[in-house]
C-alpha cells in the first residue's frame, strides 16, 4: 500500500511538472518561392551556459501530424552539430503552419519543446523569372544552409551573372536527388544543388555553359565551354556539366480544355467504313465443315474393318496348304495330348524331404501312428 502511494505521488509530481513547463514559441515568416532556413542551435534552444558542449538531437513534426509538411526538411550531421529546418514553400502552402520541435539531451536525458509558428506569405518585390541551378560538389547541405556561406555563394555568382538581385530559391542535398553516399575519404562531399533566381536575364557565359555544344562535350567527358572566369572557385567547386537554366519570363500557353462534342466523328478521307454489309449464306460453309470430317472418318473406319476382318492371315491360303504340313501339325498336337495324359496318370512317391520327421542322415521315416510330440527332433539323443 505504501509503495502504491509513493508511485501515485511521483506520478502526480511528474504531471504537475509537465503541466508547469512552458513551451517556447517563435514566430517566423517564410516567403513563397524563397528558401527558408531555421537553425536549431543547442545553446539558444536549450539555454545552455557558454562553452558547454552536450550531444543533442531533435525531432520536428507538423502540429497534429507525425511528419513535417512536404516542403520542409530536417537535417543534422551529428548530435554535436546544430540541426536545420529548410525548404521552399509553394503557393499551395500559403497560410499558417505550426511546427513542434523536441530536443533530447543525450547526456542528462532532458527534453525541451519549442513551437515554431510559420506565417507563409507572398514575397515583395519583382518576380524572379530567370532561374539557374548549380551542383556544388565541394560542400554538404549543412555547410551552405547558414547565412554566411549562402551570401558568399551569391556574391561569387554575381561575377558570372549580369548585375541584379540574386535570391536563393531552393537548396537540396544531392542525396535527395538520387546521388550516392561518398566514400569516407577526406575531401569527399555529398554535394548540394543550389537554385538561384534573378530578374535579370542570363549572361552570355551561363548561356554558353548550358548550350548544346557544351552538353555534347560533357557527354564525351570533356569540360564544357566557359567564356568567363570562374569566380566561384576555389571556395565552391561547381559541376558545370550539371547546370540547368529555366526561363519563366515567357508564360507557357495554357492547356486547351477539350470541349465535349456530339459523339459523331468528322469526315475523314482516309477512313471510309462500309455503309452496309452484303447478305451472305453460311449453309455451304457449315455443310463443308461438318460433312467432310464425317466422310473421312467413315472411309477410315471401312478401311480398318476390311483390313481386320477380310484380310486375315491364312484365310485364303488354308485350302491350298501342303498335306505334309498338315501331317506335322496333327502329329505334334497328338503327341502333346498323349504326354499330358501320361503325366496325369503316373504315380510317383513324394520326395522324402517333404515328409514329416524325416532323418536326413539315416533316411528313416517315422510311422504315421507315432505321436510327433514325443519324438525328439534329433534321434541320436536317445
XYZ file of C-alpha atoms in Angstrom:
382
model
C 0.000 0.000 0.000
C 2.811 2.356 0.863
C 4.568 1.578 -2.422
C 1.365 2.378 -4.315
C 1.071 5.747 -2.571
C 4.696 6.535 -3.419
C 4.165 5.766 -7.104
C 0.979 7.845 -7.171
C 2.761 10.808 -5.580
C 5.625 10.529 -8.067
C 3.175 10.400 -10.997
C 1.273 13.432 -9.703
C 4.526 15.337 -9.284
C 5.639 14.427 -12.794
C 2.330 15.536 -14.297
C 2.473 18.737 -12.330
C 5.993 19.392 -13.568
C 4.969 18.761 -17.151
C 1.925 20.976 -16.824
C 4.011 23.813 -15.394
C 6.582 23.650 -18.193
C 6.039 26.436 -20.695
C 6.704 25.673 -24.357
C 8.821 28.252 -26.129
C 7.116 29.768 -29.150
C 8.757 31.551 -32.049
C 7.031 33.232 -34.981
C 8.716 33.064 -38.388
C 7.755 34.483 -41.791
C 8.752 32.228 -44.695
C 8.137 33.510 -48.235
C 6.686 31.605 -51.134
C 9.382 30.762 -53.678
C 12.260 31.717 -51.363
C 14.450 29.346 -49.411
C 13.672 29.165 -45.694
C 16.357 28.119 -43.197
C 15.988 27.887 -39.430
C 18.910 26.778 -37.269
C 18.265 24.609 -34.222
C 21.181 25.721 -32.065
C 21.980 23.879 -28.851
C 22.767 26.998 -26.822
C 19.743 29.000 -27.911
C 17.348 26.073 -27.874
C 18.295 24.562 -24.505
C 19.685 27.783 -22.973
C 22.939 26.109 -22.021
C 25.813 28.013 -20.441
C 28.699 29.076 -22.636
C 31.469 26.658 -23.592
C 29.344 23.643 -22.653
C 29.083 21.025 -25.390
C 26.407 18.385 -24.974
C 25.054 15.983 -27.599
C 21.530 16.985 -28.592
C 19.178 15.528 -31.192
C 15.909 16.950 -32.456
C 12.560 15.677 -33.670
C 10.303 18.026 -35.631
C 6.789 17.477 -36.956
C 3.748 19.416 -38.059
C 1.309 20.000 -35.250
C -1.279 17.249 -35.294
C 0.732 15.172 -37.792
C 3.630 12.714 -37.388
C 5.845 14.260 -40.086
C 6.886 17.601 -41.455
C 4.987 19.289 -44.288
C 6.054 18.248 -47.759
C 8.034 21.423 -48.460
C 10.086 21.357 -45.242
C 13.093 19.138 -44.491
C 15.186 18.471 -41.398
C 18.858 17.571 -41.282
C 21.569 17.214 -38.651
C 25.055 15.872 -39.245
C 25.610 14.535 -35.699
C 24.360 15.192 -32.115
C 27.279 17.583 -31.659
C 26.255 19.720 -34.672
C 23.243 22.027 -34.935
C 20.117 20.946 -36.762
C 18.443 22.739 -39.650
C 14.897 23.118 -40.895
C 14.967 24.232 -44.529
C 12.861 24.220 -47.647
C 10.926 26.343 -50.105
C 7.216 26.925 -49.663
C 4.885 26.692 -52.651
C 1.743 28.735 -53.296
C -0.332 25.799 -52.029
C 1.443 26.069 -48.635
C 0.482 29.708 -48.136
C -1.055 30.369 -44.735
C -0.448 29.345 -41.132
C 1.517 26.268 -40.047
C 2.825 25.225 -36.630
C 5.954 23.087 -36.278
C 6.680 21.387 -32.963
C 10.335 20.637 -32.203
C 11.541 18.437 -29.350
C 15.189 18.472 -28.266
C 16.738 15.482 -26.479
C 19.802 15.949 -24.286
C 21.762 12.712 -24.719
C 23.738 13.233 -21.502
C 21.022 14.114 -18.981
C 18.063 12.750 -20.973
C 16.246 16.063 -20.560
C 13.761 17.156 -23.194
C 12.783 20.626 -24.284
C 9.970 21.527 -26.633
C 9.645 24.543 -28.880
C 6.834 25.626 -31.150
C 7.542 27.401 -34.439
C 4.654 29.387 -35.901
C 5.155 29.803 -39.651
C 3.234 32.581 -41.374
C 3.797 31.842 -45.060
C 3.125 34.795 -47.363
C 3.982 36.007 -50.867
C 7.291 37.828 -51.308
C 7.505 41.503 -52.075
C 9.431 42.907 -54.976
C 9.872 41.809 -58.582
C 9.416 38.266 -59.754
C 12.376 36.026 -60.474
C 11.659 34.521 -63.895
C 15.293 33.598 -64.624
C 16.390 30.664 -62.513
C 19.648 28.704 -62.603
C 20.520 25.576 -60.644
C 24.110 24.620 -59.813
C 25.566 21.401 -58.409
C 28.249 22.245 -55.843
C 30.325 19.119 -55.199
C 32.651 20.646 -52.607
C 30.020 21.097 -49.886
C 27.380 19.229 -47.959
C 23.921 20.637 -47.462
C 24.644 21.565 -43.822
C 27.622 23.660 -44.925
C 25.643 26.016 -47.180
C 22.500 26.407 -45.068
C 23.971 29.047 -42.709
C 23.671 32.601 -43.924
C 27.403 33.231 -44.330
C 28.171 30.534 -46.949
C 24.926 31.330 -48.781
C 25.797 35.009 -49.011
C 29.313 34.137 -50.165
C 27.890 31.965 -52.959
C 25.587 34.744 -54.184
C 28.443 37.243 -54.113
C 30.722 34.940 -56.106
C 27.935 34.165 -58.581
C 27.494 37.889 -59.242
C 30.676 37.806 -61.304
C 29.087 35.317 -63.767
C 25.615 36.851 -63.953
C 24.530 40.254 -65.064
C 24.049 42.690 -62.180
C 20.714 42.117 -60.498
C 19.044 40.978 -57.333
C 20.096 37.365 -56.858
C 17.930 35.346 -54.491
C 18.232 31.808 -53.205
C 15.205 29.834 -54.318
C 15.987 26.327 -53.124
C 18.729 24.230 -51.555
C 18.600 20.455 -51.919
C 21.032 17.746 -50.916
C 22.383 15.669 -53.780
C 21.305 12.551 -51.886
C 17.669 13.667 -52.218
C 18.160 13.891 -55.987
C 19.490 10.370 -56.466
C 23.137 10.998 -55.527
C 25.308 8.349 -53.902
C 26.847 8.484 -50.451
C 30.561 9.260 -50.913
C 33.336 7.120 -49.539
C 34.687 8.115 -46.122
C 37.714 9.816 -47.660
C 38.873 13.273 -46.722
C 37.644 15.863 -49.184
C 34.698 13.784 -50.450
C 31.346 15.528 -50.033
C 27.776 14.576 -50.728
C 27.121 17.600 -52.924
C 24.298 20.115 -52.861
C 22.020 21.657 -55.501
C 21.609 25.431 -55.198
C 18.917 27.183 -57.238
C 19.255 30.941 -57.706
C 16.744 33.306 -59.259
C 17.029 36.787 -60.649
C 15.019 39.392 -62.524
C 17.920 39.973 -64.944
C 18.402 37.726 -67.982
C 21.117 35.114 -68.079
C 24.593 36.210 -69.018
C 26.338 35.035 -72.164
C 28.656 32.920 -70.049
C 25.808 30.956 -68.469
C 24.063 30.527 -71.815
C 27.244 29.089 -73.306
C 27.591 26.628 -70.423
C 24.067 25.336 -70.994
C 24.358 25.281 -74.806
C 24.065 22.013 -76.772
C 27.753 22.214 -77.708
C 28.746 22.218 -74.040
C 26.410 19.327 -73.296
C 27.973 17.371 -76.152
C 31.454 17.992 -74.725
C 30.239 16.857 -71.294
C 28.873 13.653 -72.814
C 32.365 12.941 -74.175
C 33.995 13.561 -70.786
C 35.389 16.983 -71.691
C 34.875 20.244 -69.753
C 32.112 22.497 -71.089
C 32.617 25.808 -72.815
C 33.162 28.597 -70.283
C 33.873 32.004 -71.803
C 34.326 33.833 -68.498
C 36.383 33.480 -65.372
C 35.033 31.072 -62.767
C 34.505 33.435 -59.845
C 33.047 30.626 -57.707
C 36.405 28.860 -57.474
C 38.194 27.993 -55.259
C 35.553 28.302 -52.491
C 32.881 26.419 -54.434
C 33.650 23.593 -56.870
C 30.734 23.665 -59.305
C 29.993 20.839 -61.714
C 29.417 22.897 -64.853
C 28.032 19.883 -66.693
C 25.053 19.895 -64.298
C 23.929 23.488 -64.746
C 20.314 23.972 -65.759
C 18.703 27.258 -66.807
C 14.953 27.918 -66.639
C 13.396 30.972 -68.302
C 9.914 31.750 -66.970
C 9.710 35.221 -68.489
C 7.525 33.915 -71.312
C 4.372 32.368 -69.852
C 3.581 28.906 -71.033
C 0.405 28.573 -73.089
C -2.464 27.219 -71.124
C -3.618 23.752 -71.949
C -6.682 23.707 -74.126
C -9.720 22.369 -72.364
C -11.387 19.745 -74.543
C -14.946 20.605 -75.442
C -17.444 17.758 -75.469
C -18.880 17.016 -78.916
C -21.961 15.327 -80.207
C -20.285 11.930 -80.460
C -20.189 11.852 -84.274
C -16.791 11.640 -85.971
C -15.901 14.222 -88.517
C -15.429 13.272 -92.155
C -12.036 11.704 -92.729
C -10.942 10.910 -96.310
C -8.569 8.193 -95.047
C -11.244 6.305 -93.123
C -14.162 5.073 -95.181
C -16.116 2.427 -93.297
C -18.680 0.409 -95.290
C -22.171 1.786 -95.092
C -23.908 -1.616 -95.267
C -22.916 -5.280 -95.222
C -23.978 -7.673 -98.018
C -26.048 -10.734 -97.112
C -24.113 -13.976 -97.015
C -25.296 -17.600 -96.866
C -23.282 -19.731 -94.418
C -25.097 -23.029 -95.136
C -22.460 -24.229 -97.594
C -19.648 -23.448 -95.185
C -21.423 -25.292 -92.371
C -22.019 -28.386 -94.512
C -18.419 -28.482 -95.669
C -17.179 -28.036 -92.108
C -19.330 -30.899 -90.765
C -19.631 -33.402 -93.638
C -16.039 -33.533 -94.833
C -14.631 -34.747 -91.476
C -17.501 -37.266 -91.165
C -16.820 -38.711 -94.634
C -13.101 -39.003 -93.917
C -13.830 -40.779 -90.608
C -16.248 -43.183 -92.351
C -13.698 -44.096 -95.046
C -11.044 -44.762 -92.429
C -13.469 -46.993 -90.488
C -14.321 -49.047 -93.585
C -10.658 -49.434 -94.473
C -9.802 -50.627 -90.976
C -12.717 -53.113 -90.976
C -11.582 -54.571 -94.308
C -8.018 -54.989 -93.077
C -9.052 -56.594 -89.769
C -11.908 -58.852 -90.947
C -11.429 -59.578 -94.656
C -7.647 -59.876 -94.896
C -6.846 -62.271 -92.034
C -3.584 -64.162 -92.374
C -4.025 -67.721 -93.808
C -7.694 -67.399 -94.715
C -7.146 -67.590 -98.468
C -4.162 -69.978 -98.280
C -5.749 -72.618 -95.976
C -7.267 -74.823 -98.716
C -4.078 -74.819 -100.742
C -1.743 -75.701 -97.857
C 0.610 -78.787 -98.456
C -0.501 -82.147 -96.963
C 2.861 -82.766 -95.296
C 2.454 -79.542 -93.308
C -0.942 -80.695 -92.057
C 0.515 -84.081 -91.023
C 3.241 -82.395 -88.975
C 0.678 -80.231 -87.268
C -1.579 -83.176 -86.357
C 1.388 -85.254 -85.146
C 2.631 -82.542 -82.830
C -0.825 -81.996 -81.455
C -1.413 -85.707 -80.811
C 1.933 -86.128 -79.057
C 1.140 -83.195 -76.828
C -2.158 -84.727 -75.744
C -0.517 -88.101 -75.036
C 2.141 -86.574 -72.824
C -0.493 -84.727 -70.856
C -2.430 -87.958 -70.217
C 0.707 -89.827 -69.078
C 1.624 -87.017 -66.691
C -1.840 -87.074 -65.147
C -1.913 -90.891 -64.537
C 1.622 -91.529 -63.213
C 2.229 -92.430 -59.523
C 5.474 -91.026 -58.206
C 6.232 -91.099 -54.450
C 6.620 -87.773 -52.774
C 10.138 -86.589 -52.050
C 11.406 -87.679 -48.678
C 12.367 -84.135 -47.793
C 8.708 -83.161 -47.907
C 7.568 -85.842 -45.427
C 7.305 -85.014 -41.666
C 10.152 -86.005 -39.286
C 12.498 -87.190 -41.996
C 16.015 -88.051 -40.808
C 18.436 -86.724 -43.350
C 21.366 -88.783 -42.011
C 19.674 -92.238 -41.866
C 16.842 -91.788 -44.362
C 14.361 -93.238 -41.847
C 10.741 -92.180 -41.731
C 8.553 -92.309 -38.650
C 5.300 -94.219 -38.863
C 2.132 -92.135 -39.026
C 0.768 -93.513 -35.698
C 3.738 -92.211 -33.678
C 2.956 -89.164 -31.600
C 5.040 -86.439 -33.111
C 5.092 -84.507 -29.855
C 7.041 -87.337 -28.095
C 9.607 -87.850 -30.839
C 12.848 -85.917 -30.367
C 13.968 -83.723 -33.160
C 17.362 -85.445 -33.253
C 17.281 -89.285 -32.832
C 20.885 -89.547 -31.610
C 19.897 -88.020 -28.276
C 18.388 -91.368 -27.008
